[in-house]
Amino acid sequence: MAVKSDDTAGNSGTTDSTVLLHVEGRTGVVTLNRPKALNSLTHPMVLRIDEALAAWAEDPAVHQVLIRGAGERGLCAGGDIRAIHDDAKAGTTASADFWRDEYRLNARIARYPKPYVALMDGIVMGGGVGISAHGTVRIVTERSRVAMPETGIGFVPDVGGTWLLGRAPGRLGTHLALTGSAVGAADALLCGLADHFVPAARLPELTAALAGAPVHEVLPRYAATPPPGELAGRRPWIDHCYAADTVEEIVERLLGQGEPAAKEAAETILAKSPTALKVTLAALRRAAGLGTLERVLAQEFRVSCNGLSSPDLVEGIRAQVIDKDRRPRWSPPTLAEVTGADVERFFAPLGEGRELRFPERGVSRG
């Protein structure tokens, strides 16, 4: 089955304008088309992208795939967290169903048999990282702001985020996971979240060139040196502070550095959900021993599903997105009050038939 145009039916059998699909020369093009919502992902969008990738993998006319976001603001700001908020309050299974298909899509991207080119222009956060940073060719621009900001809404990095951040040099990934900080092009490259820098103004030329030639032939004509980043110069204190065993000790080390940026990082961490912070640190460190992306995604699925019953998830989304008062009331309110049992609950088995399963196979990025 070949996916040939924007009019191709999605999983539901009807045209879905939130994901536009077409083949341009040798390249299958996926355009996320919710620019007013920063191209945030919905469940039908995930299913449509997955269906297109499955079809193009078998289509000899499609040699590579390109994913991009409509509008000027970003590739994708993540999943629809308002829907997650409503699901968590209602106690239904919509979020688990969404994550199951989303994480399977992340794994498909990571092991895709053809070059998968992601234009990580503008805002790329949460689920946006999941549909880009697992690809084979990941391109950032001077407008890129890449982040896994989940601790700020009482959640934990998912979509393979603990896999990606756990493999960043030194303790950079731990810094980004706990603070939720967004990074620009140079720092995304340093952290292994991207591969190449291309000026935003040249993306249309690059996209047009991909219609007629393989990405490895085209890209050298457009790749450039990004503006300087910030993290390389901060590696000494980042690597020291985030090597601590607990979030409390990490904060203590950061405050003791005498570095303004380290103090700012500590203050940022202390504003996040204490429970989410501790679960995030545990998830990152456990991910390091799991060996494959699929196993990490299965762990993240457990954490995400168990997190639906956490009061901090509903409260964090309320404070940041719904009421926008930016004053979440975390429960428990301090790191000291989050127990080991509180953390372990997030990693508890989901029960027969509820776990995320994958075929036994490796991944392409490794």
JSON list of N, CA, C and O in Angstrom, two decimals, residues 138-189:
[
{"chain": "A", "resi": 138, "resn": "ARG", "atom": "N", "xyz": [18.56, 14.16, 12.19]},
{"chain": "A", "resi": 138, "resn": "ARG", "atom": "CA", "xyz": [17.80, 15.10, 13.02]},
{"chain": "A", "resi": 138, "resn": "ARG", "atom": "C", "xyz": [18.41, 16.49, 12.87]},
{"chain": "A", "resi": 138, "resn": "ARG", "atom": "O", "xyz": [19.56, 16.70, 13.24]},
{"chain": "A", "resi": 139, "resn": "ILE", "atom": "N", "xyz": [17.61, 17.41, 12.37]},
{"chain": "A", "resi": 139, "resn": "ILE", "atom": "CA", "xyz": [18.11, 18.72, 11.97]},
{"chain": "A", "resi": 139, "resn": "ILE", "atom": "C", "xyz": [17.51, 19.81, 12.85]},
{"chain": "A", "resi": 139, "resn": "ILE", "atom": "O", "xyz": [16.29, 19.92, 12.99]},
{"chain": "A", "resi": 140, "resn": "VAL", "atom": "N", "xyz": [18.37, 20.61, 13.45]},
{"chain": "A", "resi": 140, "resn": "VAL", "atom": "CA", "xyz": [17.94, 21.76, 14.26]},
{"chain": "A", "resi": 140, "resn": "VAL", "atom": "C", "xyz": [18.31, 23.06, 13.55]},
{"chain": "A", "resi": 140, "resn": "VAL", "atom": "O", "xyz": [19.16, 23.08, 12.66]},
{"chain": "A", "resi": 141, "resn": "THR", "atom": "N", "xyz": [17.68, 24.14, 13.98]},
{"chain": "A", "resi": 141, "resn": "THR", "atom": "CA", "xyz": [17.92, 25.47, 13.43]},
{"chain": "A", "resi": 141, "resn": "THR", "atom": "C", "xyz": [18.19, 26.45, 14.55]},
{"chain": "A", "resi": 141, "resn": "THR", "atom": "O", "xyz": [18.11, 26.09, 15.74]},
{"chain": "A", "resi": 142, "resn": "GLU", "atom": "N", "xyz": [18.45, 27.70, 14.20]},
{"chain": "A", "resi": 142, "resn": "GLU", "atom": "CA", "xyz": [18.66, 28.73, 15.22]},
{"chain": "A", "resi": 142, "resn": "GLU", "atom": "C", "xyz": [17.39, 29.01, 16.01]},
{"chain": "A", "resi": 142, "resn": "GLU", "atom": "O", "xyz": [17.45, 29.63, 17.09]},
{"chain": "A", "resi": 143, "resn": "ARG", "atom": "N", "xyz": [16.25, 28.54, 15.53]},
{"chain": "A", "resi": 143, "resn": "ARG", "atom": "CA", "xyz": [14.98, 28.75, 16.23]},
{"chain": "A", "resi": 143, "resn": "ARG", "atom": "C", "xyz": [14.61, 27.57, 17.13]},
{"chain": "A", "resi": 143, "resn": "ARG", "atom": "O", "xyz": [13.62, 27.64, 17.87]},
{"chain": "A", "resi": 144, "resn": "SER", "atom": "N", "xyz": [15.38, 26.49, 17.11]},
{"chain": "A", "resi": 144, "resn": "SER", "atom": "CA", "xyz": [15.02, 25.28, 17.84]},
{"chain": "A", "resi": 144, "resn": "SER", "atom": "C", "xyz": [15.07, 25.50, 19.35]},
{"chain": "A", "resi": 144, "resn": "SER", "atom": "O", "xyz": [16.00, 26.10, 19.88]},
{"chain": "A", "resi": 145, "resn": "ARG", "atom": "N", "xyz": [14.03, 24.97, 20.02]},
{"chain": "A", "resi": 145, "resn": "ARG", "atom": "CA", "xyz": [14.00, 24.93, 21.48]},
{"chain": "A", "resi": 145, "resn": "ARG", "atom": "C", "xyz": [13.52, 23.53, 21.84]},
{"chain": "A", "resi": 145, "resn": "ARG", "atom": "O", "xyz": [12.34, 23.20, 21.72]},
{"chain": "A", "resi": 146, "resn": "VAL", "atom": "N", "xyz": [14.47, 22.69, 22.25]},
{"chain": "A", "resi": 146, "resn": "VAL", "atom": "CA", "xyz": [14.20, 21.27, 22.46]},
{"chain": "A", "resi": 146, "resn": "VAL", "atom": "C", "xyz": [14.15, 20.99, 23.96]},
{"chain": "A", "resi": 146, "resn": "VAL", "atom": "O", "xyz": [15.07, 21.38, 24.70]},
{"chain": "A", "resi": 147, "resn": "ALA", "atom": "N", "xyz": [13.10, 20.31, 24.41]},
{"chain": "A", "resi": 147, "resn": "ALA", "atom": "CA", "xyz": [12.97, 20.08, 25.85]},
{"chain": "A", "resi": 147, "resn": "ALA", "atom": "C", "xyz": [12.09, 18.88, 26.15]},
{"chain": "A", "resi": 147, "resn": "ALA", "atom": "O", "xyz": [11.23, 18.50, 25.36]},
{"chain": "A", "resi": 148, "resn": "MET", "atom": "N", "xyz": [12.34, 18.30, 27.32]},
{"chain": "A", "resi": 148, "resn": "MET", "atom": "CA", "xyz": [11.45, 17.33, 27.95]},
{"chain": "A", "resi": 148, "resn": "MET", "atom": "C", "xyz": [11.00, 17.96, 29.26]},
{"chain": "A", "resi": 148, "resn": "MET", "atom": "O", "xyz": [11.63, 17.77, 30.31]},
{"chain": "A", "resi": 149, "resn": "PRO", "atom": "N", "xyz": [9.92, 18.75, 29.25]},
{"chain": "A", "resi": 149, "resn": "PRO", "atom": "CA", "xyz": [9.56, 19.58, 30.41]},
{"chain": "A", "resi": 149, "resn": "PRO", "atom": "C", "xyz": [8.58, 18.94, 31.38]},
{"chain": "A", "resi": 149, "resn": "PRO", "atom": "O", "xyz": [7.91, 19.64, 32.14]},
{"chain": "A", "resi": 150, "resn": "GLU", "atom": "N", "xyz": [8.50, 17.61, 31.40]},
{"chain": "A", "resi": 150, "resn": "GLU", "atom": "CA", "xyz": [7.41, 16.93, 32.10]},
{"chain": "A", "resi": 150, "resn": "GLU", "atom": "C", "xyz": [7.36, 17.17, 33.60]},
{"chain": "A", "resi": 150, "resn": "GLU", "atom": "O", "xyz": [6.28, 17.19, 34.19]},
{"chain": "A", "resi": 151, "resn": "THR", "atom": "N", "xyz": [8.52, 17.33, 34.27]},
{"chain": "A", "resi": 151, "resn": "THR", "atom": "CA", "xyz": [8.48, 17.48, 35.73]},
{"chain": "A", "resi": 151, "resn": "THR", "atom": "C", "xyz": [7.69, 18.71, 36.16]},
{"chain": "A", "resi": 151, "resn": "THR", "atom": "O", "xyz": [7.20, 18.77, 37.28]},
{"chain": "A", "resi": 152, "resn": "GLY", "atom": "N", "xyz": [7.55, 19.67, 35.25]},
{"chain": "A", "resi": 152, "resn": "GLY", "atom": "CA", "xyz": [6.80, 20.89, 35.57]},
{"chain": "A", "resi": 152, "resn": "GLY", "atom": "C", "xyz": [5.30, 20.69, 35.61]},
{"chain": "A", "resi": 152, "resn": "GLY", "atom": "O", "xyz": [4.56, 21.55, 36.12]},
{"chain": "A", "resi": 153, "resn": "ILE", "atom": "N", "xyz": [4.81, 19.56, 35.08]},
{"chain": "A", "resi": 153, "resn": "ILE", "atom": "CA", "xyz": [3.38, 19.26, 35.17]},
{"chain": "A", "resi": 153, "resn": "ILE", "atom": "C", "xyz": [3.13, 18.00, 36.00]},
{"chain": "A", "resi": 153, "resn": "ILE", "atom": "O", "xyz": [2.07, 17.37, 35.88]},
{"chain": "A", "resi": 154, "resn": "GLY", "atom": "N", "xyz": [4.09, 17.62, 36.82]},
{"chain": "A", "resi": 154, "resn": "GLY", "atom": "CA", "xyz": [3.90, 16.45, 37.67]},
{"chain": "A", "resi": 154, "resn": "GLY", "atom": "C", "xyz": [3.99, 15.14, 36.93]},
{"chain": "A", "resi": 154, "resn": "GLY", "atom": "O", "xyz": [3.45, 14.12, 37.37]},
{"chain": "A", "resi": 155, "resn": "PHE", "atom": "N", "xyz": [4.71, 15.13, 35.82]},
{"chain": "A", "resi": 155, "resn": "PHE", "atom": "CA", "xyz": [4.84, 13.95, 34.98]},
{"chain": "A", "resi": 155, "resn": "PHE", "atom": "C", "xyz": [6.32, 13.59, 34.87]},
{"chain": "A", "resi": 155, "resn": "PHE", "atom": "O", "xyz": [7.18, 14.25, 35.46]},
{"chain": "A", "resi": 156, "resn": "VAL", "atom": "N", "xyz": [6.64, 12.56, 34.10]},
{"chain": "A", "resi": 156, "resn": "VAL", "atom": "CA", "xyz": [8.00, 12.05, 33.97]},
{"chain": "A", "resi": 156, "resn": "VAL", "atom": "C", "xyz": [8.34, 11.94, 32.49]},
{"chain": "A", "resi": 156, "resn": "VAL", "atom": "O", "xyz": [7.47, 11.58, 31.69]},
{"chain": "A", "resi": 157, "resn": "PRO", "atom": "N", "xyz": [9.56, 12.26, 32.06]},
{"chain": "A", "resi": 157, "resn": "PRO", "atom": "CA", "xyz": [9.91, 12.14, 30.65]},
{"chain": "A", "resi": 157, "resn": "PRO", "atom": "C", "xyz": [9.54, 10.78, 30.08]},
{"chain": "A", "resi": 157, "resn": "PRO", "atom": "O", "xyz": [9.84, 9.74, 30.67]},
{"chain": "A", "resi": 158, "resn": "ASP", "atom": "N", "xyz": [8.88, 10.81, 28.91]},
{"chain": "A", "resi": 158, "resn": "ASP", "atom": "CA", "xyz": [8.45, 9.56, 28.28]},
{"chain": "A", "resi": 158, "resn": "ASP", "atom": "C", "xyz": [8.85, 9.60, 26.81]},
{"chain": "A", "resi": 158, "resn": "ASP", "atom": "O", "xyz": [9.85, 10.20, 26.45]},
{"chain": "A", "resi": 159, "resn": "VAL", "atom": "N", "xyz": [8.11, 8.94, 25.93]},
{"chain": "A", "resi": 159, "resn": "VAL", "atom": "CA", "xyz": [8.39, 8.83, 24.49]},
{"chain": "A", "resi": 159, "resn": "VAL", "atom": "C", "xyz": [9.85, 8.46, 24.20]},
{"chain": "A", "resi": 159, "resn": "VAL", "atom": "O", "xyz": [10.43, 8.89, 23.22]},
{"chain": "A", "resi": 160, "resn": "GLY", "atom": "N", "xyz": [10.45, 7.68, 25.10]},
{"chain": "A", "resi": 160, "resn": "GLY", "atom": "CA", "xyz": [11.87, 7.36, 24.97]},
{"chain": "A", "resi": 160, "resn": "GLY", "atom": "C", "xyz": [12.77, 8.45, 25.47]},
{"chain": "A", "resi": 160, "resn": "GLY", "atom": "O", "xyz": [13.99, 8.39, 25.27]},
{"chain": "A", "resi": 161, "resn": "GLY", "atom": "N", "xyz": [12.23, 9.42, 26.17]},
{"chain": "A", "resi": 161, "resn": "GLY", "atom": "CA", "xyz": [13.03, 10.53, 26.68]},
{"chain": "A", "resi": 161, "resn": "GLY", "atom": "C", "xyz": [14.07, 10.08, 27.70]},
{"chain": "A", "resi": 161, "resn": "GLY", "atom": "O", "xyz": [15.19, 10.61, 27.72]},
{"chain": "A", "resi": 162, "resn": "THR", "atom": "N", "xyz": [13.72, 9.09, 28.54]},
{"chain": "A", "resi": 162, "resn": "THR", "atom": "CA", "xyz": [14.72, 8.64, 29.52]},
{"chain": "A", "resi": 162, "resn": "THR", "atom": "C", "xyz": [15.84, 7.86, 28.82]},
{"chain": "A", "resi": 162, "resn": "THR", "atom": "O", "xyz": [16.97, 7.82, 29.31]},
{"chain": "A", "resi": 163, "resn": "TRP", "atom": "N", "xyz": [15.55, 7.25, 27.67]},
{"chain": "A", "resi": 163, "resn": "TRP", "atom": "CA", "xyz": [16.58, 6.59, 26.86]},
{"chain": "A", "resi": 163, "resn": "TRP", "atom": "C", "xyz": [17.51, 7.63, 26.26]},
{"chain": "A", "resi": 163, "resn": "TRP", "atom": "O", "xyz": [18.74, 7.53, 26.35]},
{"chain": "A", "resi": 164, "resn": "LEU", "atom": "N", "xyz": [16.94, 8.65, 25.64]},
{"chain": "A", "resi": 164, "resn": "LEU", "atom": "CA", "xyz": [17.73, 9.69, 24.98]},
{"chain": "A", "resi": 164, "resn": "LEU", "atom": "C", "xyz": [18.55, 10.49, 25.99]},
{"chain": "A", "resi": 164, "resn": "LEU", "atom": "O", "xyz": [19.76, 10.68, 25.80]},
{"chain": "A", "resi": 165, "resn": "LEU", "atom": "N", "xyz": [17.93, 10.95, 27.04]},
{"chain": "A", "resi": 165, "resn": "LEU", "atom": "CA", "xyz": [18.63, 11.79, 28.02]},
{"chain": "A", "resi": 165, "resn": "LEU", "atom": "C", "xyz": [19.65, 10.97, 28.81]},
{"chain": "A", "resi": 165, "resn": "LEU", "atom": "O", "xyz": [20.70, 11.49, 29.21]},
{"chain": "A", "resi": 166, "resn": "GLY", "atom": "N", "xyz": [19.35, 9.70, 29.01]},
{"chain": "A", "resi": 166, "resn": "GLY", "atom": "CA", "xyz": [20.29, 8.85, 29.73]},
{"chain": "A", "resi": 166, "resn": "GLY", "atom": "C", "xyz": [21.56, 8.59, 28.96]},
{"chain": "A", "resi": 166, "resn": "GLY", "atom": "O", "xyz": [22.57, 8.18, 29.55]},
{"chain": "A", "resi": 167, "resn": "ARG", "atom": "N", "xyz": [21.54, 8.82, 27.65]},
{"chain": "A", "resi": 167, "resn": "ARG", "atom": "CA", "xyz": [22.71, 8.59, 26.82]},
{"chain": "A", "resi": 167, "resn": "ARG", "atom": "C", "xyz": [23.45, 9.88, 26.46]},
{"chain": "A", "resi": 167, "resn": "ARG", "atom": "O", "xyz": [24.44, 9.84, 25.72]},
{"chain": "A", "resi": 168, "resn": "ALA", "atom": "N", "xyz": [23.00, 11.00, 26.99]},
{"chain": "A", "resi": 168, "resn": "ALA", "atom": "CA", "xyz": [23.70, 12.27, 26.77]},
{"chain": "A", "resi": 168, "resn": "ALA", "atom": "C", "xyz": [25.04, 12.24, 27.50]},
{"chain": "A", "resi": 168, "resn": "ALA", "atom": "O", "xyz": [25.22, 11.51, 28.48]},
{"chain": "A", "resi": 169, "resn": "PRO", "atom": "N", "xyz": [26.01, 13.02, 27.04]},
{"chain": "A", "resi": 169, "resn": "PRO", "atom": "CA", "xyz": [27.33, 13.02, 27.69]},
{"chain": "A", "resi": 169, "resn": "PRO", "atom": "C", "xyz": [27.25, 13.42, 29.16]},
{"chain": "A", "resi": 169, "resn": "PRO", "atom": "O", "xyz": [26.48, 14.31, 29.54]},
{"chain": "A", "resi": 170, "resn": "GLY", "atom": "N", "xyz": [28.06, 12.75, 29.97]},
{"chain": "A", "resi": 170, "resn": "GLY", "atom": "CA", "xyz": [28.13, 13.09, 31.39]},
{"chain": "A", "resi": 170, "resn": "GLY", "atom": "C", "xyz": [26.76, 13.06, 32.03]},
{"chain": "A", "resi": 170, "resn": "GLY", "atom": "O", "xyz": [26.00, 12.11, 31.86]},
{"chain": "A", "resi": 171, "resn": "ARG", "atom": "N", "xyz": [26.43, 14.13, 32.75]},
{"chain": "A", "resi": 171, "resn": "ARG", "atom": "CA", "xyz": [25.14, 14.22, 33.44]},
{"chain": "A", "resi": 171, "resn": "ARG", "atom": "C", "xyz": [24.23, 15.27, 32.81]},
{"chain": "A", "resi": 171, "resn": "ARG", "atom": "O", "xyz": [23.28, 15.75, 33.44]},
{"chain": "A", "resi": 172, "resn": "LEU", "atom": "N", "xyz": [24.51, 15.62, 31.55]},
{"chain": "A", "resi": 172, "resn": "LEU", "atom": "CA", "xyz": [23.70, 16.63, 30.88]},
{"chain": "A", "resi": 172, "resn": "LEU", "atom": "C", "xyz": [22.24, 16.20, 30.80]},
{"chain": "A", "resi": 172, "resn": "LEU", "atom": "O", "xyz": [21.33, 17.02, 30.97]},
{"chain": "A", "resi": 173, "resn": "GLY", "atom": "N", "xyz": [22.00, 14.93, 30.53]},
{"chain": "A", "resi": 173, "resn": "GLY", "atom": "CA", "xyz": [20.63, 14.46, 30.41]},
{"chain": "A", "resi": 173, "resn": "GLY", "atom": "C", "xyz": [19.87, 14.56, 31.72]},
{"chain": "A", "resi": 173, "resn": "GLY", "atom": "O", "xyz": [18.67, 14.88, 31.73]},
{"chain": "A", "resi": 174, "resn": "THR", "atom": "N", "xyz": [20.54, 14.29, 32.83]},
{"chain": "A", "resi": 174, "resn": "THR", "atom": "CA", "xyz": [19.89, 14.41, 34.13]},
{"chain": "A", "resi": 174, "resn": "THR", "atom": "C", "xyz": [19.53, 15.86, 34.40]},
{"chain": "A", "resi": 174, "resn": "THR", "atom": "O", "xyz": [18.43, 16.17, 34.91]},
{"chain": "A", "resi": 175, "resn": "HIS", "atom": "N", "xyz": [20.41, 16.77, 34.05]},
{"chain": "A", "resi": 175, "resn": "HIS", "atom": "CA", "xyz": [20.14, 18.21, 34.20]},
{"chain": "A", "resi": 175, "resn": "HIS", "atom": "C", "xyz": [18.90, 18.60, 33.41]},
{"chain": "A", "resi": 175, "resn": "HIS", "atom": "O", "xyz": [17.99, 19.27, 33.93]},
{"chain": "A", "resi": 176, "resn": "LEU", "atom": "N", "xyz": [18.82, 18.18, 32.15]},
{"chain": "A", "resi": 176, "resn": "LEU", "atom": "CA", "xyz": [17.67, 18.55, 31.33]},
{"chain": "A", "resi": 176, "resn": "LEU", "atom": "C", "xyz": [16.39, 17.88, 31.81]},
{"chain": "A", "resi": 176, "resn": "LEU", "atom": "O", "xyz": [15.31, 18.49, 31.77]},
{"chain": "A", "resi": 177, "resn": "ALA", "atom": "N", "xyz": [16.48, 16.64, 32.28]},
{"chain": "A", "resi": 177, "resn": "ALA", "atom": "CA", "xyz": [15.29, 15.93, 32.73]},
{"chain": "A", "resi": 177, "resn": "ALA", "atom": "C", "xyz": [14.69, 16.54, 33.99]},
{"chain": "A", "resi": 177, "resn": "ALA", "atom": "O", "xyz": [13.48, 16.70, 34.10]},
{"chain": "A", "resi": 178, "resn": "LEU", "atom": "N", "xyz": [15.55, 16.89, 34.95]},
{"chain": "A", "resi": 178, "resn": "LEU", "atom": "CA", "xyz": [15.03, 17.43, 36.22]},
{"chain": "A", "resi": 178, "resn": "LEU", "atom": "C", "xyz": [14.57, 18.87, 36.08]},
{"chain": "A", "resi": 178, "resn": "LEU", "atom": "O", "xyz": [13.53, 19.25, 36.63]},
{"chain": "A", "resi": 179, "resn": "THR", "atom": "N", "xyz": [15.33, 19.69, 35.37]},
{"chain": "A", "resi": 179, "resn": "THR", "atom": "CA", "xyz": [14.95, 21.10, 35.23]},
{"chain": "A", "resi": 179, "resn": "THR", "atom": "C", "xyz": [13.87, 21.31, 34.18]},
{"chain": "A", "resi": 179, "resn": "THR", "atom": "O", "xyz": [13.13, 22.30, 34.23]},
{"chain": "A", "resi": 180, "resn": "GLY", "atom": "N", "xyz": [13.79, 20.42, 33.20]},
{"chain": "A", "resi": 180, "resn": "GLY", "atom": "CA", "xyz": [12.87, 20.61, 32.08]},
{"chain": "A", "resi": 180, "resn": "GLY", "atom": "C", "xyz": [13.30, 21.72, 31.15]},
{"chain": "A", "resi": 180, "resn": "GLY", "atom": "O", "xyz": [12.51, 22.18, 30.32]},
{"chain": "A", "resi": 181, "resn": "SER", "atom": "N", "xyz": [14.55, 22.13, 31.24]},
{"chain": "A", "resi": 181, "resn": "SER", "atom": "CA", "xyz": [15.03, 23.28, 30.47]},
{"chain": "A", "resi": 181, "resn": "SER", "atom": "C", "xyz": [15.05, 22.99, 28.98]},
{"chain": "A", "resi": 181, "resn": "SER", "atom": "O", "xyz": [15.37, 21.88, 28.54]},
{"chain": "A", "resi": 182, "resn": "ALA", "atom": "N", "xyz": [14.73, 24.02, 28.19]},
{"chain": "A", "resi": 182, "resn": "ALA", "atom": "CA", "xyz": [14.80, 23.93, 26.73]},
{"chain": "A", "resi": 182, "resn": "ALA", "atom": "C", "xyz": [16.19, 24.33, 26.28]},
{"chain": "A", "resi": 182, "resn": "ALA", "atom": "O", "xyz": [16.79, 25.27, 26.82]},
{"chain": "A", "resi": 183, "resn": "VAL", "atom": "N", "xyz": [16.72, 23.63, 25.27]},
{"chain": "A", "resi": 183, "resn": "VAL", "atom": "CA", "xyz": [18.05, 23.94, 24.74]},
{"chain": "A", "resi": 183, "resn": "VAL", "atom": "C", "xyz": [17.95, 24.33, 23.28]},
{"chain": "A", "resi": 183, "resn": "VAL", "atom": "O", "xyz": [17.04, 23.93, 22.56]},
{"chain": "A", "resi": 184, "resn": "GLY", "atom": "N", "xyz": [18.93, 25.12, 22.85]},
{"chain": "A", "resi": 184, "resn": "GLY", "atom": "CA", "xyz": [19.02, 25.53, 21.46]},
{"chain": "A", "resi": 184, "resn": "GLY", "atom": "C", "xyz": [19.80, 24.53, 20.65]},
{"chain": "A", "resi": 184, "resn": "GLY", "atom": "O", "xyz": [20.15, 23.43, 21.10]},
{"chain": "A", "resi": 185, "resn": "ALA", "atom": "N", "xyz": [20.13, 24.94, 19.42]},
{"chain": "A", "resi": 185, "resn": "ALA", "atom": "CA", "xyz": [20.73, 24.02, 18.45]},
{"chain": "A", "resi": 185, "resn": "ALA", "atom": "C", "xyz": [22.04, 23.40, 18.93]},
{"chain": "A", "resi": 185, "resn": "ALA", "atom": "O", "xyz": [22.21, 22.18, 18.92]},
{"chain": "A", "resi": 186, "resn": "ALA", "atom": "N", "xyz": [22.99, 24.23, 19.36]},
{"chain": "A", "resi": 186, "resn": "ALA", "atom": "CA", "xyz": [24.30, 23.72, 19.74]},
{"chain": "A", "resi": 186, "resn": "ALA", "atom": "C", "xyz": [24.20, 22.74, 20.90]},
{"chain": "A", "resi": 186, "resn": "ALA", "atom": "O", "xyz": [24.87, 21.69, 20.91]},
{"chain": "A", "resi": 187, "resn": "ASP", "atom": "N", "xyz": [23.36, 23.05, 21.89]},
{"chain": "A", "resi": 187, "resn": "ASP", "atom": "CA", "xyz": [23.23, 22.18, 23.04]},
{"chain": "A", "resi": 187, "resn": "ASP", "atom": "C", "xyz": [22.46, 20.91, 22.71]},
{"chain": "A", "resi": 187, "resn": "ASP", "atom": "O", "xyz": [22.73, 19.85, 23.27]},
{"chain": "A", "resi": 188, "resn": "ALA", "atom": "N", "xyz": [21.50, 20.99, 21.79]},
{"chain": "A", "resi": 188, "resn": "ALA", "atom": "CA", "xyz": [20.82, 19.78, 21.33]},
{"chain": "A", "resi": 188, "resn": "ALA", "atom": "C", "xyz": [21.80, 18.84, 20.64]},
{"chain": "A", "resi": 188, "resn": "ALA", "atom": "O", "xyz": [21.75, 17.62, 20.83]},
{"chain": "A", "resi": 189, "resn": "LEU", "atom": "N", "xyz": [22.71, 19.41, 19.85]},
{"chain": "A", "resi": 189, "resn": "LEU", "atom": "CA", "xyz": [23.75, 18.61, 19.21]},
{"chain": "A", "resi": 189, "resn": "LEU", "atom": "C", "xyz": [24.68, 17.99, 20.25]},
{"chain": "A", "resi": 189, "resn": "LEU", "atom": "O", "xyz": [25.02, 16.81, 20.18]}
]
